[in-house]
PDB file of C-alpha atoms and ligand atoms in Angstrom:
ATOM      1  CA  UNK Y  39     113.407 110.827  83.046  1.00  0.00           C
ATOM      2  CA  UNK Y  40     109.808 111.300  83.507  1.00  0.00           C
ATOM      3  CA  UNK Y  41     108.512 111.434  87.285  1.00  0.00           C
ATOM      4  CA  UNK Y  42     106.212 108.628  88.625  1.00  0.00           C
ATOM      5  CA  UNK Y  43     103.562 109.204  90.402  1.00  0.00           C
ATOM      6  CA  UNK Y  44     101.988 105.980  92.378  1.00  0.00           C
ATOM      7  CA  UNK Y  45      98.765 105.974  94.012  1.00  0.00           C
ATOM      8  CA  UNK Y  46      98.529 103.344  97.128  1.00  0.00           C
ATOM      9  CA  UNK Y  47      94.787 103.009  97.741  1.00  0.00           C
ATOM     10  CA  UNK Y  48      95.737 100.838 100.782  1.00  0.00           C
ATOM     11  CA  UNK Y  49      92.451  98.934 102.205  1.00  0.00           C
ATOM     12  CA  UNK Y  50      89.892 101.295 100.219  1.00  0.00           C
ATOM     13  CA  UNK Y  51      87.565 100.745  97.396  1.00  0.00           C
ATOM     14  CA  UNK Y  52      84.587  98.841  96.375  1.00  0.00           C
ATOM     15  CA  UNK Y  53      83.623  97.837  92.754  1.00  0.00           C
ATOM     16  CA  UNK Y  54      81.401 100.730  92.104  1.00  0.00           C
ATOM     17  CA  UNK Y  55      83.570 103.404  93.964  1.00  0.00           C
ATOM     18  CA  UNK Y  56      86.986 101.981  92.183  1.00  0.00           C
ATOM     19  CA  UNK Y  57      84.853 102.527  88.599  1.00  0.00           C
ATOM     20  CA  UNK Y  58      83.817 106.088  89.335  1.00  0.00           C
ATOM     21  CA  UNK Y  59      87.379 107.013  90.569  1.00  0.00           C
ATOM     22  CA  UNK Y  60      89.433 105.391  87.577  1.00  0.00           C
ATOM     23  CA  UNK Y  61      87.085 106.778  85.029  1.00  0.00           C
ATOM     24  CA  UNK Y  62      87.192 110.255  86.789  1.00  0.00           C
ATOM     25  CA  UNK Y  63      91.036 110.005  86.151  1.00  0.00           C
ATOM     26  CA  UNK Y  64      91.041 108.837  82.766  1.00  0.00           C
ATOM     27  CA  UNK Y  65      88.606 111.604  81.974  1.00  0.00           C
ATOM     28  CA  UNK Y  66      91.162 114.380  83.472  1.00  0.00           C
ATOM     29  CA  UNK Y  67      93.881 113.012  81.350  1.00  0.00           C
ATOM     30  CA  UNK Y  68      92.109 113.225  78.066  1.00  0.00           C
ATOM     31  CA  UNK Y  69      93.646 115.247  75.439  1.00  0.00           C
ATOM     32  CA  UNK Y  70      97.004 116.105  76.872  1.00  0.00           C
ATOM     33  CA  UNK Y  71     100.360 114.223  76.991  1.00  0.00           C
ATOM     34  CA  UNK Y  72     100.632 113.288  80.733  1.00  0.00           C
ATOM     35  CA  UNK Y  73     102.975 115.116  82.641  1.00  0.00           C
ATOM     36  CA  UNK Y  74     104.345 111.947  84.589  1.00  0.00           C
ATOM     37  CA  UNK Y  75     104.408 108.259  84.310  1.00  0.00           C
ATOM     38  CA  UNK Y  76     101.398 107.072  86.750  1.00  0.00           C
ATOM     39  CA  UNK Y  77     100.199 103.965  88.393  1.00  0.00           C
ATOM     40  CA  UNK Y  78      97.782 102.930  90.879  1.00  0.00           C
ATOM     41  CA  UNK Y  79      98.595 100.356  93.519  1.00  0.00           C
ATOM     42  CA  UNK Y  80      95.499  98.588  94.671  1.00  0.00           C
ATOM     43  CA  UNK Y  81      93.987  96.018  96.751  1.00  0.00           C
ATOM     44  CA  UNK Y  82      94.573  92.330  95.106  1.00  0.00           C
ATOM     45  CA  UNK Y  83      91.019  91.588  94.634  1.00  0.00           C
ATOM     46  CA  UNK Y  84      90.547  94.680  92.336  1.00  0.00           C
ATOM     47  CA  UNK Y  85      93.367  93.925  90.110  1.00  0.00           C
ATOM     48  CA  UNK Y  86      91.179  92.277  87.613  1.00  0.00           C
ATOM     49  CA  UNK Y  87      88.974  95.442  87.407  1.00  0.00           C
ATOM     50  CA  UNK Y  88      92.029  97.661  87.022  1.00  0.00           C
ATOM     51  CA  UNK Y  89      93.274  95.708  84.360  1.00  0.00           C
ATOM     52  CA  UNK Y  90      90.073  96.018  82.290  1.00  0.00           C
ATOM     53  CA  UNK Y  91      89.662  99.624  83.320  1.00  0.00           C
ATOM     54  CA  UNK Y  92      93.402 100.854  82.538  1.00  0.00           C
ATOM     55  CA  UNK Y  93      94.474  98.697  79.675  1.00  0.00           C
ATOM     56  CA  UNK Y  94      95.222 100.943  76.650  1.00  0.00           C
ATOM     57  CA  UNK Y  95      95.543 103.958  79.279  1.00  0.00           C
ATOM     58  CA  UNK Y  96      98.323 105.804  80.422  1.00  0.00           C
ATOM     59  CA  UNK Y  97      97.989 104.523  83.872  1.00  0.00           C
ATOM     60  CA  UNK Y  98      99.617 101.452  84.852  1.00  0.00           C
ATOM     61  CA  UNK Y  99      98.544  99.240  87.596  1.00  0.00           C
ATOM     62  CA  UNK Y 100      99.918  97.106  90.653  1.00  0.00           C
ATOM     63  CA  UNK Y 101      99.753  95.656  94.007  1.00  0.00           C
ATOM     64  CA  UNK Y 102     100.689  96.886  97.596  1.00  0.00           C
ATOM     65  CA  UNK Y 103     102.602  93.565  98.560  1.00  0.00           C
ATOM     66  CA  UNK Y 104     103.708  90.114  97.245  1.00  0.00           C
ATOM     67  CA  UNK Y 105     104.512  86.904  99.008  1.00  0.00           C
ATOM     68  CA  UNK Y 106     108.449  86.044  99.340  1.00  0.00           C
ATOM     69  CA  UNK Y 107     107.569  82.481  98.251  1.00  0.00           C
ATOM     70  CA  UNK Y 108     106.997  81.117  94.768  1.00  0.00           C
ATOM     71  CA  UNK Y 109     103.719  79.091  95.607  1.00  0.00           C
ATOM     72  CA  UNK Y 110     102.063  76.646  97.879  1.00  0.00           C
ATOM     73  CA  UNK Y 111     101.095  76.291 101.634  1.00  0.00           C
ATOM     74  CA  UNK Y 112     100.900  79.789 102.247  1.00  0.00           C
ATOM     75  CA  UNK Y 113      97.483  81.085 103.317  1.00  0.00           C
ATOM     76  CA  UNK Y 114      96.395  84.310 102.418  1.00  0.00           C
ATOM     77  CA  UNK Y 115      99.535  85.272 100.306  1.00  0.00           C
ATOM     78  CA  UNK Y 116      99.485  86.257  96.764  1.00  0.00           C
ATOM     79  CA  UNK Y 117     102.396  85.162  94.348  1.00  0.00           C
ATOM     80  CA  UNK Y 118     104.153  87.209  91.706  1.00  0.00           C
ATOM     81  CA  UNK Y 119     102.841  84.556  89.255  1.00  0.00           C
ATOM     82  CA  UNK Y 120      99.178  85.728  90.138  1.00  0.00           C
ATOM     83  CA  UNK Y 121     100.187  89.236  89.854  1.00  0.00           C
ATOM     84  CA  UNK Y 122     101.488  88.559  86.110  1.00  0.00           C
ATOM     85  CA  UNK Y 123      98.274  87.004  85.450  1.00  0.00           C
ATOM     86  CA  UNK Y 124      96.769  90.520  86.174  1.00  0.00           C
ATOM     87  CA  UNK Y 125      99.444  92.483  83.945  1.00  0.00           C
ATOM     88  CA  UNK Y 126     100.557  94.037  86.887  1.00  0.00           C
ATOM     89  CA  UNK Y 127     103.541  96.348  86.373  1.00  0.00           C
ATOM     90  CA  UNK Y 128     104.450  97.309  89.919  1.00  0.00           C
ATOM     91  CA  UNK Y 129     104.368  95.787  93.275  1.00  0.00           C
ATOM     92  CA  UNK Y 130     104.960  97.945  96.571  1.00  0.00           C
ATOM     93  CA  UNK Y 131     107.276  95.900  99.062  1.00  0.00           C
ATOM     94  CA  UNK Y 132     108.139  96.735 102.620  1.00  0.00           C
ATOM     95  CA  UNK Y 133     105.401  99.678 103.343  1.00  0.00           C
ATOM     96  CA  UNK Y 134     105.888 100.794 106.436  1.00  0.00           C
ATOM     97  CA  UNK Y 135     102.264  99.407 107.386  1.00  0.00           C
ATOM     98  CA  UNK Y 136     103.608  96.042 106.552  1.00  0.00           C
ATOM     99  CA  UNK Y 137     106.759  96.441 108.440  1.00  0.00           C
ATOM    100  CA  UNK Y 138     104.851  97.712 111.380  1.00  0.00           C
ATOM    101  CA  UNK Y 139     101.479  95.650 111.464  1.00  0.00           C
ATOM    102  CA  UNK Y 140     102.739  92.344 109.709  1.00  0.00           C
ATOM    103  CA  UNK Y 141     106.246  92.281 111.227  1.00  0.00           C
ATOM    104  CA  UNK Y 142     108.000  92.430 107.929  1.00  0.00           C
ATOM    105  CA  UNK Y 143     111.920  92.616 108.334  1.00  0.00           C
ATOM    106  CA  UNK Y 144     114.581  93.908 105.932  1.00  0.00           C
ATOM    107  CA  UNK Y 145     115.190  90.331 104.691  1.00  0.00           C
ATOM    108  CA  UNK Y 146     111.421  89.510 104.102  1.00  0.00           C
ATOM    109  CA  UNK Y 147     111.304  92.925 102.256  1.00  0.00           C
ATOM    110  CA  UNK Y 148     114.423  91.983 100.203  1.00  0.00           C
ATOM    111  CA  UNK Y 149     112.909  88.526  99.300  1.00  0.00           C
ATOM    112  CA  UNK Y 150     109.939  90.353  98.260  1.00  0.00           C
ATOM    113  CA  UNK Y 151     111.754  92.822  95.926  1.00  0.00           C
ATOM    114  CA  UNK Y 152     114.009  89.916  94.604  1.00  0.00           C
ATOM    115  CA  UNK Y 153     110.900  87.613  93.860  1.00  0.00           C
ATOM    116  CA  UNK Y 154     108.876  90.751  92.320  1.00  0.00           C
ATOM    117  CA  UNK Y 155     112.059  91.704  89.734  1.00  0.00           C
ATOM    118  CA  UNK Y 156     112.568  88.109  88.732  1.00  0.00           C
ATOM    119  CA  UNK Y 157     109.009  87.780  87.667  1.00  0.00           C
ATOM    120  CA  UNK Y 158     109.397  91.292  85.747  1.00  0.00           C
ATOM    121  CA  UNK Y 159     107.482  93.223  88.072  1.00  0.00           C
ATOM    122  CA  UNK Y 160     109.155  96.669  89.554  1.00  0.00           C
ATOM    123  CA  UNK Y 161     109.171  96.489  93.166  1.00  0.00           C
ATOM    124  CA  UNK Y 162     108.510  99.974  94.893  1.00  0.00           C
ATOM    125  CA  UNK Y 163     110.659  99.568  97.864  1.00  0.00           C
ATOM    126  CA  UNK Y 164     109.621 101.656 100.623  1.00  0.00           C
ATOM    127  CA  UNK Y 165     111.914 102.861 103.321  1.00  0.00           C
ATOM    128  CA  UNK Y 166     111.428 105.516 106.046  1.00  0.00           C
ATOM    129  CA  UNK Y 167     112.201 105.994 109.858  1.00  0.00           C
ATOM    130  CA  UNK Y 168     109.831 106.443 112.680  1.00  0.00           C
ATOM    131  CA  UNK Y 169     109.374 109.494 114.705  1.00  0.00           C
ATOM    132  CA  UNK Y 170     111.699 108.203 117.405  1.00  0.00           C
ATOM    133  CA  UNK Y 171     114.396 106.943 114.917  1.00  0.00           C
ATOM    134  CA  UNK Y 172     114.322 110.556 113.398  1.00  0.00           C
ATOM    135  CA  UNK Y 173     114.491 112.247 116.737  1.00  0.00           C
ATOM    136  CA  UNK Y 174     117.663 109.948 117.816  1.00  0.00           C
ATOM    137  CA  UNK Y 175     119.208 111.116 114.998  1.00  0.00           C
ATOM    138  CA  UNK Y 176     119.164 107.585 113.250  1.00  0.00           C
ATOM    139  CA  UNK Y 177     117.431 108.823 109.988  1.00  0.00           C
ATOM    140  CA  UNK Y 178     120.195 108.072 107.749  1.00  0.00           C
ATOM    141  CA  UNK Y 179     121.241 104.736 109.202  1.00  0.00           C
ATOM    142  CA  UNK Y 180     117.837 103.297 109.066  1.00  0.00           C
ATOM    143  CA  UNK Y 181     116.984 104.080 105.209  1.00  0.00           C
ATOM    144  CA  UNK Y 182     120.548 102.809 104.370  1.00  0.00           C
ATOM    145  CA  UNK Y 183     120.232  99.491 106.375  1.00  0.00           C
ATOM    146  CA  UNK Y 184     116.650  99.032 104.548  1.00  0.00           C
ATOM    147  CA  UNK Y 185     117.697  99.811 101.198  1.00  0.00           C
ATOM    148  CA  UNK Y 186     120.962  97.975 101.714  1.00  0.00           C
ATOM    149  CA  UNK Y 187     119.185  94.645 102.541  1.00  0.00           C
ATOM    150  CA  UNK Y 188     117.264  95.146  98.897  1.00  0.00           C
ATOM    151  CA  UNK Y 189     120.576  96.047  96.924  1.00  0.00           C
ATOM    152  CA  UNK Y 190     122.127  93.003  98.345  1.00  0.00           C
ATOM    153  CA  UNK Y 191     119.429  90.614  97.339  1.00  0.00           C
ATOM    154  CA  UNK Y 192     118.780  92.342  93.815  1.00  0.00           C
ATOM    155  CA  UNK Y 193     122.590  93.186  93.381  1.00  0.00           C
ATOM    156  CA  UNK Y 194     122.997  93.906  89.621  1.00  0.00           C
ATOM    157  CA  UNK Y 195     119.403  94.542  88.909  1.00  0.00           C
ATOM    158  CA  UNK Y 196     119.472  97.560  91.472  1.00  0.00           C
ATOM    159  CA  UNK Y 197     118.882 100.067  88.640  1.00  0.00           C
ATOM    160  CA  UNK Y 198     115.649  98.237  87.944  1.00  0.00           C
ATOM    161  CA  UNK Y 199     114.033  99.170  91.192  1.00  0.00           C
ATOM    162  CA  UNK Y 200     111.849 101.942  92.537  1.00  0.00           C
ATOM    163  CA  UNK Y 201     112.556 103.236  95.862  1.00  0.00           C
ATOM    164  CA  UNK Y 202     110.007 105.376  98.071  1.00  0.00           C
ATOM    165  CA  UNK Y 203     111.351 107.594 101.127  1.00  0.00           C
ATOM    166  CA  UNK Y 204     108.324 107.657 103.214  1.00  0.00           C
ATOM    167  CA  UNK Y 205     108.804 108.950 106.633  1.00  0.00           C
ATOM    168  CA  UNK Y 206     106.412 107.202 109.025  1.00  0.00           C
ATOM    169  CA  UNK Y 207     105.658 109.831 110.863  1.00  0.00           C
ATOM    170  CA  UNK Y 208     104.521 111.564 108.041  1.00  0.00           C
ATOM    171  CA  UNK Y 209     102.177 108.867 106.449  1.00  0.00           C
ATOM    172  CA  UNK Y 210      98.381 109.676 106.660  1.00  0.00           C
ATOM    173  CA  UNK Y 211      99.243 112.135 109.550  1.00  0.00           C
ATOM    174  CA  UNK Y 212      99.064 115.346 107.270  1.00  0.00           C
ATOM    175  CA  UNK Y 213     102.514 115.998 108.467  1.00  0.00           C
ATOM    176  CA  UNK Y 214     104.955 116.438 105.536  1.00  0.00           C
ATOM    177  CA  UNK Y 215     108.621 116.388 105.671  1.00  0.00           C
ATOM    178  CA  UNK Y 216     109.778 119.553 104.249  1.00  0.00           C
ATOM    179  CA  UNK Y 217     111.127 119.768 100.560  1.00  0.00           C
ATOM    180  CA  UNK Y 218     114.471 120.263 102.210  1.00  0.00           C
ATOM    181  CA  UNK Y 219     114.212 117.423 104.538  1.00  0.00           C
ATOM    182  CA  UNK Y 220     112.950 115.327 101.780  1.00  0.00           C
ATOM    183  CA  UNK Y 221     115.851 115.959  99.627  1.00  0.00           C
ATOM    184  CA  UNK Y 222     118.401 115.312 102.145  1.00  0.00           C
ATOM    185  CA  UNK Y 223     117.387 111.785 102.590  1.00  0.00           C
ATOM    186  CA  UNK Y 224     116.792 111.308  98.927  1.00  0.00           C
ATOM    187  CA  UNK Y 225     120.466 112.501  98.415  1.00  0.00           C
ATOM    188  CA  UNK Y 226     121.878 110.007 100.780  1.00  0.00           C
ATOM    189  CA  UNK Y 227     119.616 107.229  99.156  1.00  0.00           C
ATOM    190  CA  UNK Y 228     120.959 108.365  95.872  1.00  0.00           C
ATOM    191  CA  UNK Y 229     124.554 108.037  96.828  1.00  0.00           C
ATOM    192  CA  UNK Y 230     124.119 104.551  98.205  1.00  0.00           C
ATOM    193  CA  UNK Y 231     122.411 103.765  94.935  1.00  0.00           C
ATOM    194  CA  UNK Y 232     125.471 104.990  93.220  1.00  0.00           C
ATOM    195  CA  UNK Y 233     127.738 102.855  94.976  1.00  0.00           C
ATOM    196  CA  UNK Y 234     125.876  99.959  93.872  1.00  0.00           C
ATOM    197  CA  UNK Y 235     124.671 100.523  90.275  1.00  0.00           C
ATOM    198  CA  UNK Y 236     126.278 102.165  87.314  1.00  0.00           C
ATOM    199  CA  UNK Y 237     123.156 103.966  86.604  1.00  0.00           C
ATOM    200  CA  UNK Y 238     121.725 105.644  89.774  1.00  0.00           C
ATOM    201  CA  UNK Y 239     119.791 108.211  87.865  1.00  0.00           C
ATOM    202  CA  UNK Y 240     117.989 105.803  86.252  1.00  0.00           C
ATOM    203  CA  UNK Y 241     116.079 104.912  89.687  1.00  0.00           C
ATOM    204  CA  UNK Y 242     112.980 106.572  90.629  1.00  0.00           C
ATOM    205  CA  UNK Y 243     113.117 107.805  94.269  1.00  0.00           C
ATOM    206  CA  UNK Y 244     109.503 108.732  95.163  1.00  0.00           C
ATOM    207  CA  UNK Y 245     108.873 110.729  98.328  1.00  0.00           C
ATOM    208  CA  UNK Y 246     105.691 109.846  99.930  1.00  0.00           C
ATOM    209  CA  UNK Y 247     103.966 110.883 103.263  1.00  0.00           C
ATOM    210  CA  UNK Y 248     101.060 113.339 103.271  1.00  0.00           C
ATOM    211  CA  UNK Y 249     101.741 114.519  99.789  1.00  0.00           C
ATOM    212  CA  UNK Y 250      98.852 116.495  98.320  1.00  0.00           C
ATOM    213  CA  UNK Y 251      97.904 118.846  95.434  1.00  0.00           C
ATOM    214  CA  UNK Y 252      99.035 121.766  97.868  1.00  0.00           C
ATOM    215  CA  UNK Y 253     102.618 120.570  98.593  1.00  0.00           C
ATOM    216  CA  UNK Y 254     103.469 118.390  95.450  1.00  0.00           C
ATOM    217  CA  UNK Y 255     105.121 121.004  93.420  1.00  0.00           C
ATOM    218  CA  UNK Y 256     107.636 122.159  95.876  1.00  0.00           C
ATOM    219  CA  UNK Y 257     108.719 118.517  96.737  1.00  0.00           C
ATOM    220  CA  UNK Y 258     108.961 117.398  93.003  1.00  0.00           C
ATOM    221  CA  UNK Y 259     110.732 120.195  92.175  1.00  0.00           C
ATOM    222  CA  UNK Y 260     113.911 118.753  94.419  1.00  0.00           C
ATOM    223  CA  UNK Y 261     116.638 117.563  92.432  1.00  0.00           C
ATOM    224  CA  UNK Y 262     116.479 113.920  93.882  1.00  0.00           C
ATOM    225  CA  UNK Y 263     112.927 113.564  94.236  1.00  0.00           C
ATOM    226  CA  UNK Y 264     111.408 111.605  91.126  1.00  0.00           C
ATOM    227  CA  UNK Y 265     108.129 111.100  92.022  1.00  0.00           C
ATOM    228  CA  UNK Y 266     105.753 110.476  94.627  1.00  0.00           C
ATOM    229  CA  UNK Y 267     103.776 107.527  96.443  1.00  0.00           C
ATOM    230  CA  UNK Y 268     100.458 108.850  97.351  1.00  0.00           C
ATOM    231  CA  UNK Y 269      98.270 107.291  99.942  1.00  0.00           C
ATOM    232  CA  UNK Y 270      94.970 109.354 100.709  1.00  0.00           C
ATOM    233  CA  UNK Y 271      95.413 111.871  97.737  1.00  0.00           C
ATOM    234  CA  UNK Y 272      95.274 108.995  95.448  1.00  0.00           C
ATOM    235  CA  UNK Y 273      91.467 108.390  96.400  1.00  0.00           C
ATOM    236  CA  UNK Y 274      90.631 111.712  94.645  1.00  0.00           C
ATOM    237  CA  UNK Y 275      90.535 112.105  91.394  1.00  0.00           C
ATOM    238  CA  UNK Y 276      91.012 115.846  91.149  1.00  0.00           C
ATOM    239  CA  UNK Y 277      93.950 115.624  93.654  1.00  0.00           C
ATOM    240  CA  UNK Y 278      95.821 112.752  92.180  1.00  0.00           C
ATOM    241  CA  UNK Y 279      95.513 114.586  88.787  1.00  0.00           C
ATOM    242  CA  UNK Y 280      96.782 117.841  90.440  1.00  0.00           C
ATOM    243  CA  UNK Y 281      99.671 116.161  91.544  1.00  0.00           C
ATOM    244  CA  UNK Y 282     100.578 114.392  88.161  1.00  0.00           C
ATOM    245  CA  UNK Y 283     100.510 117.739  86.617  1.00  0.00           C
ATOM    246  CA  UNK Y 284     102.719 119.391  89.536  1.00  0.00           C
ATOM    247  CA  UNK Y 285     105.512 116.733  88.171  1.00  0.00           C
ATOM    248  CA  UNK Y 286     105.773 118.577  84.862  1.00  0.00           C
TER     249      UNK Y 286
HETATM  250  C1  PEP S1716     101.375 105.916 101.529  1.00  0.00           C
HETATM  251  O1  PEP S1716     100.246 104.958 102.367  1.00  0.00           O
HETATM  252  O2  PEP S1716     102.284 105.420 101.147  1.00  0.00           O
HETATM  253  C2  PEP S1716     101.138 107.352 101.885  1.00  0.00           C
HETATM  254  C3  PEP S1716     102.161 108.126 101.322  1.00  0.00           C
HETATM  255  O3  PEP S1716     100.182 107.718 102.657  1.00  0.00           O
HETATM  256  P1  PEP S1716      99.728 109.117 102.634  1.00  0.00           P
HETATM  257  O4  PEP S1716      99.922 110.043 101.429  1.00  0.00           O
HETATM  258  O5  PEP S1716      98.216 108.854 102.816  1.00  0.00           O
HETATM  259  O6  PEP S1716     100.659 109.633 103.710  1.00  0.00           O
END
């Protein structure tokens, strides 16, 4: 299975800047078979632009969130069918910034994952502990609780999700989990998936949290790290491409 390197632009970008960034990525990929599968998860208003720039390219695109509701009176929300209109392949669900700043519970995240899968969009389900939880020895129980809610909701489709382990204390802070720390949690998640699906090896378990061109290779060399969810470094073409190359 090829590794998956997914960018999360968060609330960054603009029409002109996106055009330059994506074209620089595509230029850098010319001529060689990409070392990994790739995706860019961008703010919803730019999905049409990414669709036009990336169709017929090796980079897929997706959203950073999706509504748990089908349609109707949910001001500001974006539905799965709207994401489908722009041929999104992925939607991040349960990013820690959504859990933290928008009060998303495990149950809400699970409904979003279920809604995405039912529409044929692969949810990238984020799990991860805060520093307080890590220090209290709760890392394993927190990530297992977060993933269990999603497994319960998607049931026999568990092998179709992507999981991203993102320790909250490592996101955007420059502090990365060591490869050994990340691998230990990934192994816990793999075992949990193995109890829920016959094909746990088919599930990409990504690491996210200050992954960059310098530390990607050692993280991606771990047996249960199947790719990366990349925030800051996905805003620079050269850095993103170096991470992709490190996934070989
Ligand atoms: C993220 O937002 O998913 C992330 C991992 O961010 P960063 O790479 O900037 O830590």
